[in-house]
PDB file of C-alpha atoms in Angstrom:
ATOM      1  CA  UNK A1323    -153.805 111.025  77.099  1.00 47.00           C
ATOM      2  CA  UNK A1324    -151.042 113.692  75.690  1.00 56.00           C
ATOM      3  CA  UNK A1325    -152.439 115.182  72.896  1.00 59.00           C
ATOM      4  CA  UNK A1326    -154.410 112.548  70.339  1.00 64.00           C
ATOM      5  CA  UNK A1327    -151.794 112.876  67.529  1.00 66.00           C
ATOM      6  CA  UNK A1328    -149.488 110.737  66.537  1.00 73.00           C
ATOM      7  CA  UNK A1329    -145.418 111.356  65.186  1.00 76.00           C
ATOM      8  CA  UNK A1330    -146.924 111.982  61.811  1.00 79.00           C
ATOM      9  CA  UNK A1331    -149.656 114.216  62.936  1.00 77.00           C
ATOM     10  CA  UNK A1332    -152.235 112.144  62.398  1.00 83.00           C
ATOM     11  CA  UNK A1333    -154.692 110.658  65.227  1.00 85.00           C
ATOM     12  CA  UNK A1334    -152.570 108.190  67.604  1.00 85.00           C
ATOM     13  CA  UNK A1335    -153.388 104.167  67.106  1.00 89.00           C
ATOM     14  CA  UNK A1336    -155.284 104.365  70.217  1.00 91.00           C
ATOM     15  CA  UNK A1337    -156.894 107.452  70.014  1.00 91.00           C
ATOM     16  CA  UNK A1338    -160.418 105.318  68.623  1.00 92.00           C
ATOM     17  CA  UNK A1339    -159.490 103.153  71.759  1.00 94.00           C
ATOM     18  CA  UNK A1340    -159.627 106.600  74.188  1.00 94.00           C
ATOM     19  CA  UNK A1341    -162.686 108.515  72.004  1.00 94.00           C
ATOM     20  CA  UNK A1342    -164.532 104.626  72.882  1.00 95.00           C
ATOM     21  CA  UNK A1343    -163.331 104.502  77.034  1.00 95.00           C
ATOM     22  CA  UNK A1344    -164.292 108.383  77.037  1.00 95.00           C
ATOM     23  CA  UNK A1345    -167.853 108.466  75.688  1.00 95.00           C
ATOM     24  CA  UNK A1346    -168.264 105.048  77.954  1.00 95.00           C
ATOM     25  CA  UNK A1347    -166.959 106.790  81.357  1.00 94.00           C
ATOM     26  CA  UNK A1348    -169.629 109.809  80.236  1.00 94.00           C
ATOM     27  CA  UNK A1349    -172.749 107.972  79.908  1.00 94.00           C
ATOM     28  CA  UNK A1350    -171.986 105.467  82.384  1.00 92.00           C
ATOM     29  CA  UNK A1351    -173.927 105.902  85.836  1.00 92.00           C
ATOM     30  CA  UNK A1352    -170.768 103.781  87.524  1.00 93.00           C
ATOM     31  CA  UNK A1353    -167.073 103.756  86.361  1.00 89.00           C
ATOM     32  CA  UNK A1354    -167.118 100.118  86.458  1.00 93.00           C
ATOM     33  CA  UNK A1355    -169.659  99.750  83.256  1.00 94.00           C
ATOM     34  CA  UNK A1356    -166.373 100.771  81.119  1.00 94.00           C
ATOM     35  CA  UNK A1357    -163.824  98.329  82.111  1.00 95.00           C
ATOM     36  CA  UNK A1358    -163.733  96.752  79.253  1.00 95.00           C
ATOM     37  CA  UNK A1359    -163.573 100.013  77.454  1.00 95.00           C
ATOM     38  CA  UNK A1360    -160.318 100.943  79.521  1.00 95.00           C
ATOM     39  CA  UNK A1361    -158.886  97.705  79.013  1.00 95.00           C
ATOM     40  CA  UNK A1362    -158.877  97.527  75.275  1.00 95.00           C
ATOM     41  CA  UNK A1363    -156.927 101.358  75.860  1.00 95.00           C
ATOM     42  CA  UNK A1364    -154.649 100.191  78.099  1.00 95.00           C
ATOM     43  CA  UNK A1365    -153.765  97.272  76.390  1.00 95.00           C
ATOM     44  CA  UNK A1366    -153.433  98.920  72.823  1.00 94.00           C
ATOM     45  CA  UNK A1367    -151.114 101.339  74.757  1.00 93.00           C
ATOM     46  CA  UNK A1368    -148.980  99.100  76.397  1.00 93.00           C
ATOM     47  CA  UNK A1369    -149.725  95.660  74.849  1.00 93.00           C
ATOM     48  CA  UNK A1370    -149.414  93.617  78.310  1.00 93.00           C
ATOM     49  CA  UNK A1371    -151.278  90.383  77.259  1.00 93.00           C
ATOM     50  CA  UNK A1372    -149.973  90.550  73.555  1.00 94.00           C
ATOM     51  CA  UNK A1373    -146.379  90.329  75.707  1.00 95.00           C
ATOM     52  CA  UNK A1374    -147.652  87.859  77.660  1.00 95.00           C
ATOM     53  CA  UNK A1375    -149.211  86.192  74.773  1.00 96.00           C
ATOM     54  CA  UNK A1376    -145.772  86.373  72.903  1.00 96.00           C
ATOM     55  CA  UNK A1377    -143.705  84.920  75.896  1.00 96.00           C
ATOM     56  CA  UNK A1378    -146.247  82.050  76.964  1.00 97.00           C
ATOM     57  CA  UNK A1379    -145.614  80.790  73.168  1.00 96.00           C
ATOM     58  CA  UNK A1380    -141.970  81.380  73.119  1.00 96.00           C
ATOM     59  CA  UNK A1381    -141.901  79.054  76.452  1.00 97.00           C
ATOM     60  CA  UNK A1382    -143.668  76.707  74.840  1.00 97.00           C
ATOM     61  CA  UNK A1383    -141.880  76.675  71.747  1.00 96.00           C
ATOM     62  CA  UNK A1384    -138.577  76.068  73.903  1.00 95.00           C
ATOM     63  CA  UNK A1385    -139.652  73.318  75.862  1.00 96.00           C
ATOM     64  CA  UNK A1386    -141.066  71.274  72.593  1.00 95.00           C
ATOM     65  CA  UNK A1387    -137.356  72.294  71.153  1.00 94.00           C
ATOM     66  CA  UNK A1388    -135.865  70.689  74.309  1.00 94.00           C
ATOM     67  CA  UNK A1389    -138.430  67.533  74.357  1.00 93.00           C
ATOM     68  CA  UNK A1390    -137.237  67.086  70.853  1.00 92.00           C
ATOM     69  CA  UNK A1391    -133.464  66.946  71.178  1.00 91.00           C
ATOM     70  CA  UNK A1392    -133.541  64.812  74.496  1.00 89.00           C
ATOM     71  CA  UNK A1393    -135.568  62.276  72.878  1.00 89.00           C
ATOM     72  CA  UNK A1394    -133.050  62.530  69.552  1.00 86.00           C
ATOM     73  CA  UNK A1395    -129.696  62.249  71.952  1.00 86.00           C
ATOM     74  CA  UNK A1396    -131.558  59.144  73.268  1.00 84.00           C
ATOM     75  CA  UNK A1397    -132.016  57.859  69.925  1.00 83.00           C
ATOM     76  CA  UNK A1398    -128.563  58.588  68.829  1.00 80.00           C
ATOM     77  CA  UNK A1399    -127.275  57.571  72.146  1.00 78.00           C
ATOM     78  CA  UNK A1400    -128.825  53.906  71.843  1.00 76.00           C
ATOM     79  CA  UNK A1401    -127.703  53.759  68.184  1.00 73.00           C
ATOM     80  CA  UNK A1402    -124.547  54.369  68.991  1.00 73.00           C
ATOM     81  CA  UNK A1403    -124.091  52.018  71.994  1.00 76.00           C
ATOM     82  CA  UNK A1404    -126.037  49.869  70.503  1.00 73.00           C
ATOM     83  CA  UNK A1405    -124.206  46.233  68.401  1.00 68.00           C
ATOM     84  CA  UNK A1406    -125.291  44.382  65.921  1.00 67.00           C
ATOM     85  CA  UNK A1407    -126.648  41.037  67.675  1.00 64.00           C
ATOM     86  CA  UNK A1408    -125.740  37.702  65.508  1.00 64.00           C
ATOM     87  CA  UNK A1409    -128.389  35.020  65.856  1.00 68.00           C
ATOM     88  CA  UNK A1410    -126.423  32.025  64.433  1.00 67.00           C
ATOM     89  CA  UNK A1411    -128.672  31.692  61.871  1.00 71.00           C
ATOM     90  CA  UNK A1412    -125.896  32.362  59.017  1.00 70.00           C
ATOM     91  CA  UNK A1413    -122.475  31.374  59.024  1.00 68.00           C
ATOM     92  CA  UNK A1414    -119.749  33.994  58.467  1.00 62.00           C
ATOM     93  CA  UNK A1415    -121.566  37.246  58.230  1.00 57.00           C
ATOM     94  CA  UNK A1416    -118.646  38.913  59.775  1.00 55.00           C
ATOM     95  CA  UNK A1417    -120.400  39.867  62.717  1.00 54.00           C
ATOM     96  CA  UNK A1418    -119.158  38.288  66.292  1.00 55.00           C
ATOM     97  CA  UNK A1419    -122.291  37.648  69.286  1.00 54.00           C
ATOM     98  CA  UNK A1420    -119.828  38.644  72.004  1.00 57.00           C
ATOM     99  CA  UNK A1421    -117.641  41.387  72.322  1.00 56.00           C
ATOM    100  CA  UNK A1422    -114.581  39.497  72.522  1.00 55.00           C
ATOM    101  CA  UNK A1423    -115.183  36.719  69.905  1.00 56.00           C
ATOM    102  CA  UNK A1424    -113.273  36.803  66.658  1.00 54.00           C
ATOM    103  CA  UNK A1425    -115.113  37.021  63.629  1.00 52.00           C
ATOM    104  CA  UNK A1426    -115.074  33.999  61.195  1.00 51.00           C
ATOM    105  CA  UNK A1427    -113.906  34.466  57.800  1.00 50.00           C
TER     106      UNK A1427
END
């Protein structure tokens, strides 16, 4: 740790984070009972999992995006290919069954 101060010349953000790990690592009859203690500094230092946090949910967030407009250009694709079917059921709608049948007036 540099000095415990921060820009403003207060305490750092993490300096209750190091004051924590450092009474831990002084009581502690082995290193490894303070782990956890070292891992909240570290990551309040560095913020490695809040990074990872950020880019798992940014992934996430992309793929739904994609899911989204693929199943919208399907959508829009079939309603666009798509033609009005006549059934024969009423007489000069306007609408021919076959592509190349000529609509009745």
């Amino acid at each position: 740790m540099a000095s415990g101060f921060s820009y403003s010349g207060g305490p750092s953000r993490c300096f209750p984070f190091w004051q924590e790990f450092a009474k831990c690592y002084a009581e502690a009859d082995y290193p490894s009972q303070c782990l956890l203690k070292k891992e909240d500094y570290v990551e309040c230092l560095h913020h490695t999992q809040e990074k990872t946090r950020a880019k798992i949910l940014r992934y996430n967030a992309l793929k739904k995006q994609q899911r989204e407009a693929a199943e919208g250009k399907k959508e829009a694709d079939v309603k666009a290919t798509s033609q009005p079917i006549a059934v024969g059921l009423i007489k000069g709608t306007g609408v021919p069954s076959s592509p190349g049948e000529a609509v009745a007036p």
